[in-house]
Coordinates of C-alpha atoms in Angstrom, one line a residue:
M1 CA -66.2 -34.3 -3.9
A2 CA -63.0 -32.6 -2.6
S3 CA -65.1 -29.7 -1.2
S4 CA -67.2 -32.0 1.0
L5 CA -64.1 -33.6 2.7
P6 CA -63.4 -32.4 6.2
Q7 CA -60.4 -30.1 6.5
N8 CA -57.6 -30.8 9.0
P9 CA -56.7 -27.7 11.3
R10 CA -53.1 -28.7 11.1
D11 CA -53.2 -28.5 7.3
D12 CA -54.7 -25.0 7.6
T13 CA -51.9 -24.0 10.0
K14 CA -49.3 -25.2 7.5
D15 CA -50.9 -23.4 4.7
V16 CA -50.9 -20.2 6.7
K17 CA -47.2 -20.6 7.6
T18 CA -46.3 -21.3 3.9
L19 CA -48.2 -18.2 2.9
I20 CA -46.4 -16.1 5.5
Y21 CA -43.0 -17.5 4.5
S22 CA -43.7 -16.9 0.8
Y23 CA -44.2 -13.1 1.3
P24 CA -40.5 -12.2 1.5
N25 CA -39.7 -14.1 -1.7
R26 CA -42.6 -12.5 -3.5
I27 CA -41.5 -9.1 -2.4
W28 CA -38.0 -9.7 -3.6
R29 CA -39.2 -11.0 -6.9
A30 CA -41.3 -7.9 -7.4
L31 CA -38.3 -5.7 -6.7
L32 CA -36.0 -7.6 -9.0
S33 CA -38.5 -7.5 -11.8
Y34 CA -38.0 -3.8 -12.1
L35 CA -34.3 -4.2 -12.6
P36 CA -32.9 -4.9 -16.1
S37 CA -32.2 -8.6 -16.8
P38 CA -28.8 -9.8 -18.0
D39 CA -30.3 -10.5 -21.5
S40 CA -32.1 -7.2 -21.8
S41 CA -31.7 -5.1 -24.9
L42 CA -30.2 -2.3 -22.8
L43 CA -27.4 -4.4 -21.5
A44 CA -26.9 -6.0 -24.9
K45 CA -26.4 -2.5 -26.4
L46 CA -24.0 -1.6 -23.7
S47 CA -22.0 -4.8 -24.1
N48 CA -21.6 -4.1 -27.8
L49 CA -19.5 -1.1 -26.8
S50 CA -17.1 -3.3 -24.9
P51 CA -14.7 -4.1 -27.7
L52 CA -14.2 -0.4 -28.4
R53 CA -13.7 0.3 -24.8
S54 CA -11.4 -2.6 -24.4
R55 CA -9.3 -1.7 -27.4
G56 CA -8.9 1.8 -26.1
R57 CA -8.1 0.5 -22.7
S58 CA -5.5 -1.9 -24.0
R59 CA -3.7 0.9 -25.7
R60 CA -3.6 2.9 -22.5
R61 CA -2.7 -0.1 -20.2
K62 CA 0.6 -0.2 -18.6
P63 CA 3.0 -2.3 -20.8
G64 CA 3.7 -5.8 -19.4
L65 CA 5.7 -8.8 -20.3
P66 CA 7.0 -8.3 -23.9
L67 CA 6.4 -10.8 -26.6
P68 CA 9.3 -13.3 -27.2
L69 CA 10.2 -12.0 -30.6
H70 CA 13.9 -11.9 -30.1
S71 CA 16.4 -13.4 -27.7
N72 CA 17.1 -9.9 -26.4
A73 CA 14.4 -8.2 -24.4
V74 CA 15.3 -4.7 -25.7
Q75 CA 15.1 -5.8 -29.4
S76 CA 11.8 -7.5 -28.7
T77 CA 10.4 -4.3 -27.3
L78 CA 11.6 -2.2 -30.2
T79 CA 10.2 -4.7 -32.7
A80 CA 6.8 -4.7 -31.0
A81 CA 6.9 -0.9 -30.9
K82 CA 6.6 -0.7 -34.6
A83 CA 2.9 -1.5 -34.1
T84 CA 2.4 -3.6 -37.1
R85 CA -1.0 -5.4 -37.3
E86 CA 0.3 -8.8 -36.3
F87 CA 2.1 -7.5 -33.3
V88 CA -1.0 -5.5 -32.3
I89 CA -3.2 -8.6 -32.5
L90 CA -0.8 -10.6 -30.4
E91 CA -0.4 -7.9 -27.8
D92 CA -4.1 -7.5 -27.5
I93 CA -4.6 -11.2 -27.1
M94 CA -1.9 -11.4 -24.4
E95 CA -3.3 -8.3 -22.6
H96 CA -6.9 -9.5 -22.7
T97 CA -5.9 -12.9 -21.3
L98 CA -3.7 -11.5 -18.6
H99 CA -6.4 -9.0 -17.6
C100 CA -8.9 -11.9 -17.3
L101 CA -6.5 -13.9 -15.3
H102 CA -5.9 -11.0 -13.0
N103 CA -9.6 -10.7 -12.3
I104 CA -10.0 -14.4 -11.7
Q105 CA -7.0 -14.4 -9.4
K106 CA -8.3 -11.5 -7.3
N107 CA -11.6 -13.3 -6.8
L108 CA -9.9 -16.7 -6.2
V109 CA -7.7 -15.2 -3.5
F110 CA -10.7 -13.7 -1.8
W111 CA -12.6 -17.0 -1.7
Q112 CA -9.6 -19.0 -0.7
S113 CA -9.1 -16.7 2.3
R114 CA -12.8 -17.3 3.3
A115 CA -12.4 -21.0 2.8
E116 CA -9.4 -21.1 5.2
G117 CA -11.3 -19.1 7.9
T118 CA -12.9 -20.7 10.9
N119 CA -16.5 -21.8 11.1
T120 CA -17.3 -18.6 13.1
R121 CA -15.7 -16.5 10.3
K122 CA -17.7 -18.3 7.7
I123 CA -21.0 -17.7 9.6
Y124 CA -20.2 -14.1 10.0
F125 CA -19.5 -13.8 6.3
M126 CA -22.8 -15.5 5.4
I127 CA -24.8 -13.2 7.5
F128 CA -23.0 -9.9 7.9
E129 CA -20.9 -9.5 4.7
R130 CA -23.2 -10.3 1.9
G131 CA -25.6 -7.4 2.1
P132 CA -28.9 -6.7 3.8
R133 CA -30.8 -9.3 1.9
A134 CA -28.4 -12.1 2.9
F135 CA -28.6 -10.8 6.4
I136 CA -32.4 -11.1 6.4
D137 CA -32.2 -14.5 4.7
G138 CA -29.6 -15.8 7.1
T139 CA -31.4 -14.6 10.1
Y140 CA -34.6 -16.1 8.8
Q141 CA -32.9 -19.5 8.2
L142 CA -31.5 -19.5 11.7
I143 CA -34.9 -18.7 13.3
T144 CA -36.8 -21.3 11.2
R145 CA -34.4 -24.1 12.0
L146 CA -34.4 -23.6 15.7
G147 CA -37.2 -26.1 16.1
T148 CA -35.9 -28.7 13.7
D149 CA -33.4 -31.5 14.2
G150 CA -29.8 -30.5 13.9
S151 CA -28.0 -27.3 14.7
P152 CA -28.9 -24.2 12.6
I153 CA -25.3 -23.0 13.0
Q154 CA -23.9 -26.1 11.7
H155 CA -26.2 -26.1 8.7
L156 CA -25.3 -22.4 7.9
C157 CA -21.6 -23.3 8.2
C158 CA -22.1 -26.2 5.8
S159 CA -23.9 -24.0 3.4
A160 CA -21.1 -21.5 3.6
S161 CA -18.5 -24.2 2.9
D162 CA -20.4 -25.5 -0.1
M163 CA -20.9 -22.1 -1.6
I164 CA -17.3 -21.1 -1.2
S165 CA -16.1 -24.5 -2.6
E166 CA -18.3 -24.1 -5.6
K167 CA -17.0 -20.7 -6.4
I168 CA -13.4 -21.8 -5.9
A169 CA -14.0 -24.8 -8.3
I170 CA -15.4 -22.6 -11.0
L171 CA -12.7 -20.0 -10.7
T172 CA -10.0 -22.6 -10.6
S173 CA -11.4 -24.2 -13.7
L174 CA -11.5 -20.9 -15.5
Q175 CA -8.0 -20.0 -14.5
H176 CA -6.8 -23.5 -15.7
C177 CA -8.4 -22.9 -19.1
L178 CA -7.1 -19.3 -19.6
A179 CA -3.6 -20.1 -18.3
T180 CA -3.4 -23.0 -20.8
F181 CA -4.6 -20.7 -23.6
L182 CA -2.0 -18.0 -22.6
A183 CA 0.8 -20.5 -22.6
Q184 CA -0.2 -21.8 -26.0
V185 CA -0.3 -18.3 -27.5
Y186 CA 3.1 -17.5 -25.9
L187 CA 4.6 -20.6 -27.3
E188 CA 3.3 -20.0 -30.8
V189 CA 4.7 -16.4 -30.7
N190 CA 8.0 -17.8 -29.6
R191 CA 7.9 -20.3 -32.5
Y192 CA 6.9 -17.6 -35.1
G193 CA 9.1 -14.9 -33.5
E194 CA 12.0 -14.7 -36.0
I195 CA 9.6 -15.3 -39.0
L196 CA 7.3 -12.5 -37.9
T197 CA 10.2 -10.0 -37.7
E198 CA 11.7 -11.1 -41.0
D199 CA 8.6 -11.5 -43.3
S200 CA 5.4 -10.7 -41.5
D201 CA 3.2 -10.7 -44.6
K202 CA 3.8 -14.4 -45.4
S203 CA 3.7 -15.5 -41.8
L204 CA 0.6 -13.6 -40.8
P205 CA -2.0 -16.0 -42.5
S206 CA -0.5 -19.1 -40.8
L207 CA -0.4 -17.2 -37.5
L208 CA -4.1 -16.3 -37.7
V209 CA -5.0 -19.9 -38.5
T210 CA -3.0 -21.0 -35.5
I211 CA -4.7 -18.5 -33.3
N212 CA -8.1 -19.6 -34.6
T213 CA -7.2 -23.2 -33.6
L214 CA -6.2 -22.1 -30.1
F215 CA -9.5 -20.3 -29.7
S216 CA -11.2 -23.5 -30.7
K217 CA -9.3 -25.4 -28.1
L218 CA -10.2 -22.8 -25.5
E219 CA -13.8 -23.1 -26.4
A220 CA -13.7 -26.9 -25.9
S221 CA -12.0 -26.6 -22.5
V222 CA -14.1 -23.7 -21.1
S223 CA -17.4 -25.2 -22.2
H224 CA -16.8 -28.5 -20.6
P225 CA -19.8 -29.1 -18.4
R226 CA -18.2 -31.4 -15.9
E227 CA -15.6 -28.8 -15.0
I228 CA -17.7 -25.7 -14.7
Y229 CA -21.4 -26.4 -14.7
K230 CA -21.6 -29.3 -12.3
S231 CA -21.7 -27.0 -9.3
D232 CA -24.8 -25.1 -10.2
S233 CA -27.3 -25.8 -13.0
S234 CA -28.1 -22.1 -13.3
F235 CA -24.8 -21.6 -15.1
S236 CA -25.6 -24.0 -17.9
T237 CA -28.9 -22.4 -18.8
E238 CA -30.1 -19.0 -17.9
R239 CA -33.8 -18.1 -18.9
G240 CA -33.6 -20.8 -21.6
N241 CA -30.4 -19.5 -23.3
S242 CA -27.2 -21.4 -23.2
C243 CA -24.3 -19.6 -21.7
A244 CA -21.7 -21.9 -23.3
L245 CA -18.7 -20.1 -24.9
L246 CA -18.9 -20.2 -28.8
F247 CA -16.2 -18.6 -30.8
E248 CA -16.3 -17.5 -34.4
K249 CA -14.3 -19.7 -36.9
I250 CA -12.2 -18.4 -39.7
P251 CA -13.6 -19.7 -43.0
Q252 CA -11.6 -22.4 -44.8
I253 CA -9.1 -21.0 -47.3
D254 CA -7.1 -22.9 -49.8
P255 CA -4.0 -24.1 -48.0
G256 CA -2.0 -23.9 -51.1
R257 CA -2.2 -20.1 -51.2
S258 CA 0.9 -18.5 -49.6
Q259 CA -0.8 -15.0 -49.2
W260 CA -4.2 -13.8 -48.3
T261 CA -6.0 -10.7 -49.6
D262 CA -6.4 -7.7 -47.4
T263 CA -10.1 -8.4 -47.1
E264 CA -9.5 -11.9 -45.9
I265 CA -6.8 -10.7 -43.4
R266 CA -9.2 -7.9 -42.2
D267 CA -12.1 -10.4 -41.8
A268 CA -9.9 -12.8 -39.9
T269 CA -8.6 -10.1 -37.6
N270 CA -12.2 -8.9 -36.9
L271 CA -13.2 -12.5 -36.0
I272 CA -10.3 -12.6 -33.5
Y273 CA -11.4 -9.4 -31.9
Q274 CA -15.0 -10.6 -31.8
N275 CA -13.7 -13.8 -30.1
L276 CA -12.0 -11.6 -27.5
Q277 CA -15.2 -9.7 -27.0
R278 CA -17.1 -13.0 -26.5
L279 CA -14.5 -14.2 -24.1
D280 CA -14.8 -11.0 -22.1
S281 CA -18.6 -11.3 -22.1
Y282 CA -18.5 -14.9 -21.1
L283 CA -16.1 -14.3 -18.2
S284 CA -18.1 -11.3 -17.1
F285 CA -21.1 -13.5 -17.0
M286 CA -19.4 -16.2 -15.0
L287 CA -17.6 -13.9 -12.7
S288 CA -20.9 -12.1 -11.9
S289 CA -21.8 -15.1 -9.8
C290 CA -18.3 -15.9 -8.5
Q291 CA -16.8 -12.5 -7.9
K292 CA -16.1 -11.2 -4.4
P293 CA -18.6 -8.8 -2.9
R294 CA -18.0 -5.2 -3.4
R295 CA -16.5 -3.1 -0.5
M296 CA -20.0 -1.5 0.1
T297 CA -21.4 -5.0 0.4
L298 CA -18.7 -6.3 2.7
Y299 CA -18.9 -3.4 5.1
W300 CA -22.6 -2.5 4.7
L301 CA -23.2 -3.1 8.5
H302 CA -20.4 -0.7 9.4
Y303 CA -21.7 1.9 7.0
T304 CA -25.2 1.4 8.3
C305 CA -24.2 1.7 11.9
G306 CA -22.1 4.8 11.0
T307 CA -25.0 6.3 9.2
V308 CA -27.4 5.7 12.1
G309 CA -24.8 7.0 14.6
L310 CA -24.3 10.1 12.4
S311 CA -28.0 10.6 12.2
V312 CA -28.4 10.3 16.0
C313 CA -25.5 12.7 16.5
S314 CA -27.0 15.1 14.0
L315 CA -30.4 15.1 15.8
W316 CA -28.6 15.6 19.1
L317 CA -26.7 18.5 17.8
L318 CA -29.9 19.9 16.2
R319 CA -31.6 19.6 19.6
H320 CA -28.8 21.7 21.3
S321 CA -28.5 24.2 18.4
S322 CA -29.9 27.7 18.0
L323 CA -32.3 26.4 15.4
V324 CA -34.6 25.2 18.3
G325 CA -33.7 28.0 20.6
S326 CA -31.0 26.3 22.7
P327 CA -27.8 28.3 23.4
D328 CA -25.8 25.1 24.2
M329 CA -24.2 24.9 20.8
D330 CA -23.1 28.5 20.9
N331 CA -21.7 28.1 24.3
W332 CA -19.8 24.9 23.3
I333 CA -18.4 26.6 20.3
R334 CA -17.2 29.6 22.3
E335 CA -15.7 27.4 25.0
A336 CA -13.9 25.4 22.2
K337 CA -12.6 28.5 20.7
E338 CA -11.3 29.8 24.0
S339 CA -9.7 26.4 24.8
T340 CA -8.1 26.3 21.4
A341 CA -6.9 29.9 21.7
G342 CA -5.6 29.2 25.2
F343 CA -3.7 26.1 24.1
W344 CA -2.2 28.1 21.1
K345 CA -1.2 30.9 23.4
D346 CA 0.2 28.8 26.2
H347 CA 1.9 26.1 24.2
V348 CA 2.8 27.7 20.9
E349 CA 2.8 31.5 20.8
Q350 CA 4.1 32.3 24.3
P351 CA 6.9 29.7 24.2
L352 CA 8.0 30.8 20.7
I353 CA 7.9 34.4 21.8
S354 CA 9.8 33.6 24.9
I355 CA 12.4 31.7 23.0
R356 CA 12.8 34.6 20.6
D357 CA 13.1 37.2 23.3
E358 CA 15.5 35.0 25.3
L359 CA 17.7 34.5 22.4
F360 CA 17.8 38.2 21.4
E361 CA 18.0 39.2 25.1
T362 CA 21.0 36.9 25.5
F363 CA 22.7 38.5 22.6
R364 CA 21.8 41.9 24.0
R365 CA 23.1 41.0 27.4
R366 CA 26.2 39.6 25.9
H367 CA 26.7 42.9 24.0
K368 CA 26.0 44.8 27.2
G369 CA 28.0 42.3 29.2
V370 CA 31.2 43.5 27.8
M371 CA 31.2 46.1 30.6
E372 CA 30.9 43.3 33.1
V373 CA 33.9 41.5 31.5
E374 CA 35.8 44.7 31.6
E375 CA 35.0 45.1 35.2
V376 CA 36.5 41.7 35.8
K377 CA 39.4 42.6 33.6
L378 CA 40.0 45.8 35.7
T379 CA 39.9 43.8 38.9
E380 CA 42.3 41.3 37.4
D381 CA 44.7 44.1 36.3
S382 CA 44.5 45.8 39.6
L383 CA 45.4 42.5 41.4
H384 CA 48.3 42.0 39.0
R385 CA 49.7 45.5 39.8
M386 CA 49.2 44.9 43.5
L387 CA 51.0 41.6 43.3
L388 CA 53.8 43.0 41.2
A389 CA 54.4 46.0 43.5
F390 CA 54.3 43.9 46.6
C391 CA 56.7 41.3 45.2
E392 CA 59.2 43.8 43.9
Q393 CA 59.2 45.7 47.2
T394 CA 59.5 42.4 49.2
K395 CA 62.4 41.0 46.9
G396 CA 64.1 44.4 46.5
Q397 CA 64.5 43.8 42.7
K398 CA 62.5 44.1 39.5
L399 CA 60.7 40.9 38.6
P400 CA 60.5 39.5 35.0
E401 CA 57.5 40.6 32.9
N402 CA 56.4 37.1 32.1
M403 CA 56.0 36.1 35.7
S404 CA 52.5 34.8 36.3
D405 CA 50.0 35.9 39.0
Q406 CA 50.1 32.5 40.6
E407 CA 53.9 32.7 41.2
M408 CA 53.6 36.2 42.6
L409 CA 50.7 35.1 44.7
E410 CA 52.9 32.3 46.2
I411 CA 55.4 35.0 47.2
V412 CA 52.6 37.0 48.8
M413 CA 51.4 34.0 50.8
A414 CA 54.9 33.1 52.0
R415 CA 55.3 36.7 53.2
Y416 CA 51.9 36.6 54.7
E417 CA 52.7 33.5 56.7
K418 CA 55.9 35.1 58.0
E419 CA 54.1 38.3 59.0
L420 CA 51.5 36.3 61.0
M421 CA 54.2 35.3 63.5
H422 CA 54.0 38.8 65.0
P423 CA 50.5 39.9 64.0
L424 CA 50.2 43.0 66.1
H425 CA 53.6 44.4 65.3
N426 CA 53.4 43.6 61.6
L427 CA 49.8 44.9 61.4
L428 CA 51.0 48.4 62.4
S429 CA 54.5 48.5 60.9
G430 CA 54.8 45.5 58.7
E431 CA 53.3 44.2 55.4
L432 CA 50.4 42.1 57.0
A433 CA 47.6 44.6 56.2
R434 CA 48.8 45.0 52.6
A435 CA 48.9 41.1 52.1
M436 CA 45.4 40.9 53.5
L437 CA 44.2 43.5 51.0
I438 CA 45.7 41.6 48.2
Q439 CA 43.9 38.5 49.3
I440 CA 40.6 40.4 49.4
Q441 CA 41.2 41.6 45.9
K442 CA 41.8 38.0 44.8
L443 CA 38.6 36.9 46.5
K444 CA 36.7 39.7 44.7
L445 CA 38.1 38.5 41.3
D446 CA 37.0 34.9 42.0
L447 CA 33.5 36.0 43.0
E448 CA 33.0 38.2 40.0
T449 CA 34.2 35.3 37.7
A450 CA 31.8 32.9 39.4
M451 CA 28.8 35.3 39.1
L452 CA 29.5 35.8 35.4
E453 CA 29.5 32.0 34.8
L454 CA 26.3 31.6 36.9
D455 CA 24.6 34.3 34.8
Q456 CA 25.3 32.4 31.6
I457 CA 23.9 29.2 33.1
L458 CA 20.7 31.0 34.1
K459 CA 20.3 32.4 30.7
A460 CA 20.7 28.9 29.1
N461 CA 18.1 27.5 31.5
E462 CA 15.5 30.2 30.6
I463 CA 15.8 29.1 26.9
N464 CA 15.4 25.4 27.9
F465 CA 12.2 26.1 29.9
A466 CA 10.8 28.0 27.0
V467 CA 11.6 25.1 24.6
L468 CA 10.0 22.7 27.1
A469 CA 6.8 24.6 27.1
A470 CA 6.7 24.4 23.3
L471 CA 7.1 20.6 23.2
P472 CA 3.4 19.7 23.2
A473 CA 2.8 21.7 20.0
F474 CA 6.0 20.3 18.5
F475 CA 4.9 16.7 19.0
L476 CA 1.4 17.5 17.8
S477 CA 2.8 19.0 14.6
L478 CA 5.2 16.0 14.1
L479 CA 2.2 13.7 14.5
L480 CA 0.2 15.5 11.9
I481 CA 3.2 15.6 9.5
M482 CA 3.7 11.8 9.9
L483 CA 0.0 11.1 9.2
V484 CA 0.1 13.3 6.1
R485 CA 3.2 11.6 4.9
A486 CA 1.8 8.1 5.5
W487 CA -1.4 9.1 3.6
V488 CA 0.6 10.6 0.6
Q489 CA 3.1 7.7 0.4
Q490 CA 0.6 4.9 1.0
D491 CA 1.4 1.6 -0.5
K492 CA -0.3 0.7 -3.7
S493 CA -0.1 -3.1 -4.0
A494 CA 3.2 -4.3 -5.2
E495 CA 4.0 -1.0 -7.1
G496 CA 4.1 1.1 -4.0
R497 CA 7.2 2.5 -2.1
G498 CA 6.7 1.3 1.4
R499 CA 7.8 -1.9 3.2
I500 CA 4.4 -3.6 2.5
A501 CA 4.9 -3.1 -1.2
R502 CA 8.5 -4.3 -1.1
R503 CA 7.3 -7.4 0.8
Q504 CA 4.7 -8.0 -1.9
R505 CA 7.3 -7.7 -4.7
R506 CA 9.5 -10.3 -2.9
L507 CA 6.4 -12.6 -2.6
L508 CA 5.9 -12.3 -6.4
V509 CA 9.5 -13.5 -6.8
V510 CA 8.7 -16.4 -4.5
E511 CA 5.6 -17.2 -6.6
V512 CA 7.7 -17.2 -9.8
E513 CA 10.1 -19.7 -8.1
K514 CA 7.3 -22.0 -7.0
R515 CA 5.8 -22.0 -10.5
L516 CA 9.2 -23.0 -12.0
V517 CA 9.5 -25.9 -9.6
Q518 CA 5.9 -27.0 -10.2
F519 CA 6.5 -26.8 -14.0
Q520 CA 9.7 -28.9 -13.9
T521 CA 8.0 -31.5 -11.6
C522 CA 5.2 -31.9 -14.1
M523 CA 7.6 -32.2 -17.0
D524 CA 9.6 -34.8 -15.2
Q525 CA 6.5 -36.8 -14.4
G526 CA 5.2 -36.6 -18.0
M527 CA 2.1 -34.5 -17.2
E528 CA 2.4 -32.1 -20.1
D529 CA -1.2 -30.8 -19.8
D530 CA -0.6 -29.7 -16.2
A531 CA 2.8 -28.3 -17.2
G532 CA 1.0 -26.1 -19.8
W533 CA -1.3 -24.3 -17.5
I534 CA 1.4 -24.0 -14.9
F535 CA 3.5 -22.3 -17.5
G536 CA 0.6 -19.9 -18.2
L537 CA 0.4 -19.1 -14.5
L538 CA 4.2 -18.5 -14.6
L539 CA 3.7 -16.0 -17.4
Y540 CA 1.0 -14.3 -15.4
S541 CA 3.3 -14.0 -12.3
L542 CA 6.1 -12.7 -14.5
D543 CA 3.8 -10.1 -16.0
H544 CA 2.7 -9.0 -12.6
L545 CA 6.3 -8.8 -11.4
Y546 CA 7.3 -6.9 -14.6
K547 CA 4.8 -4.2 -13.9
A548 CA 5.5 -4.0 -10.2
V549 CA 9.3 -3.4 -10.5
E550 CA 9.5 -1.3 -13.7
R551 CA 9.2 2.1 -12.1
H552 CA 11.5 1.3 -9.2
A553 CA 14.2 -0.4 -11.3
K554 CA 14.2 2.6 -13.7
E555 CA 14.9 4.9 -10.8
T556 CA 17.9 2.9 -9.7
G557 CA 19.2 2.2 -13.2
E558 CA 18.7 -1.5 -12.9
W559 CA 15.8 -1.8 -15.4
L560 CA 17.7 -3.1 -18.4
S561 CA 19.3 -6.0 -16.6
L562 CA 16.2 -6.8 -14.6
R563 CA 13.9 -6.8 -17.6
Q564 CA 16.3 -9.2 -19.4
D565 CA 16.2 -11.5 -16.4
I566 CA 12.4 -11.5 -16.3
V567 CA 12.2 -12.3 -20.0
D568 CA 14.8 -15.1 -19.7
I569 CA 12.7 -16.7 -17.1
G570 CA 9.7 -16.8 -19.4
K571 CA 11.6 -18.3 -22.4
P572 CA 10.5 -21.8 -23.1
G573 CA 13.8 -23.0 -24.5
L574 CA 16.0 -22.3 -21.4
N575 CA 16.8 -24.8 -18.7
T576 CA 14.8 -24.7 -15.5
A577 CA 18.0 -24.8 -13.4
Y578 CA 19.3 -21.7 -15.1
K579 CA 15.9 -19.9 -14.6
L580 CA 16.0 -20.8 -10.8
A581 CA 19.6 -19.4 -10.7
V582 CA 18.3 -16.2 -12.3
V583 CA 15.5 -15.9 -9.7
S584 CA 18.0 -16.4 -6.9
R585 CA 20.2 -13.6 -8.3
M586 CA 17.2 -11.3 -8.7
E587 CA 16.4 -11.7 -4.9
R588 CA 20.0 -10.9 -4.0
M589 CA 21.1 -8.2 -6.3
Y590 CA 18.3 -5.8 -7.3
D591 CA 17.6 -3.0 -4.9
C592 CA 13.8 -3.0 -5.6
L593 CA 13.6 -6.7 -4.5
L594 CA 15.9 -6.6 -1.4
P595 CA 14.4 -6.7 2.1
S596 CA 14.1 -3.4 3.9
S597 CA 16.7 -4.5 6.5
K598 CA 19.4 -5.2 3.9
R599 CA 19.1 -1.9 1.9
K600 CA 21.1 -0.1 4.5

């Protein structure tokens, strides 16, 4: 019997290890069992509300690329604004598809950036940027593979590359299918454009049938197992239920009938909205396993370290607070208040008061300094009279009134030099003493003038020193203003106002140009299927560009022309060379698409 066979100690050791290693998985299964499953009734009831929520959201969503109903973009917008039922259906289909493409593109860009990273960056992502559970699993795998053959780092790097490649493959396939569907809808609207505007009642049934056919094609392309489900078998079946996309079909109606009843049109319209709901549900299910981690998951380690640090800091502050009888916190608060008050007084209040006082004191001194100027004026007048009397007495005639002091001073100096030939005699009986007194008066005038100028220089320097003392507070205030301004006017993707947003808008134009070249290349090589989904991606890029430049172009008055150019690029009937010329003109002419260096 099996019970009588001897047991191997190594087998017992392996059983113990297996039991120990299975504990974490059992714990995780127990925790996950308390969470609602994807097919639970609660989530099903919530998902039933999605069409109502999506319809309301589509009505409030920012308008994007208009439907190609007319050759003129303004006329197309006015026609669609009439909100007839066929236009509402078409707009909802376009908006839902573009919204789904936008979600796929965001996740695809994230995983492509991770795929282009180094091996170290991939390992860091696998361990530290997927949440605490992935951190524990990754650490556990590294530890358990230390004793096995092969490097555990290399194995983890290969696992990361495989996982990222699978997600990129799934997202790329979904993007391919939705872009093709978007291009087909746009082409059909372009084909029915004039008919819809002229006689919408007769064209609506055929349009609904066409849309139903397009949904069937989308169902066949999305549900292809080799494209989507080959990377992971869990996508094909989940708890026994198939996750393949199945759309409702419009019942067969007599093709000979030119018009449908209102009931038939309402039923067909409801089926289309149900198909949109199913498409949203299916993509939500698919993206749940392919979407990028949330910000909380990406930076959970930073938040954890911040929380731990904040907790330690709080405990340290509590230890030094008055709650436990320590006066340290009160002392620190008092010292901080004194330091702040001292800084405010020394670098803000006192310099400003000093500047104010110096300015007003300067004006007061200037007002009082009129007496000083008058004293200089008196000295100057006295010198003039002395020079005039001396020159008239020396010349023996009356001098002209317009004779300057400098000319009279030259006469005095000439007489002074002549008197110096006999100094003792002329000092007693000549004009030497009088000439010397005139020179002393001139020296006094020069000295008073120099003192007046020096006083003004000192007053100006006092103001400069006061301004210099206030510079620290000025620079601190300027820094705070710049930070607040940067926070208020922060860039919001391509719709922002800064240089980063402007660069992103230019990158959108570059992306449109690349799509046009790829589309023309596929058409030249006869690859119409590839050209179809590239045209859908072109429409997505045009819609993104349309929304990004609308507000800025309206502010500069360029919106009507720019909108027409964007619509022309999306028209299927125009030549690709003309579209490339339009793209080149957009980059050169419109202010919202110019580089920051050329705007000046």
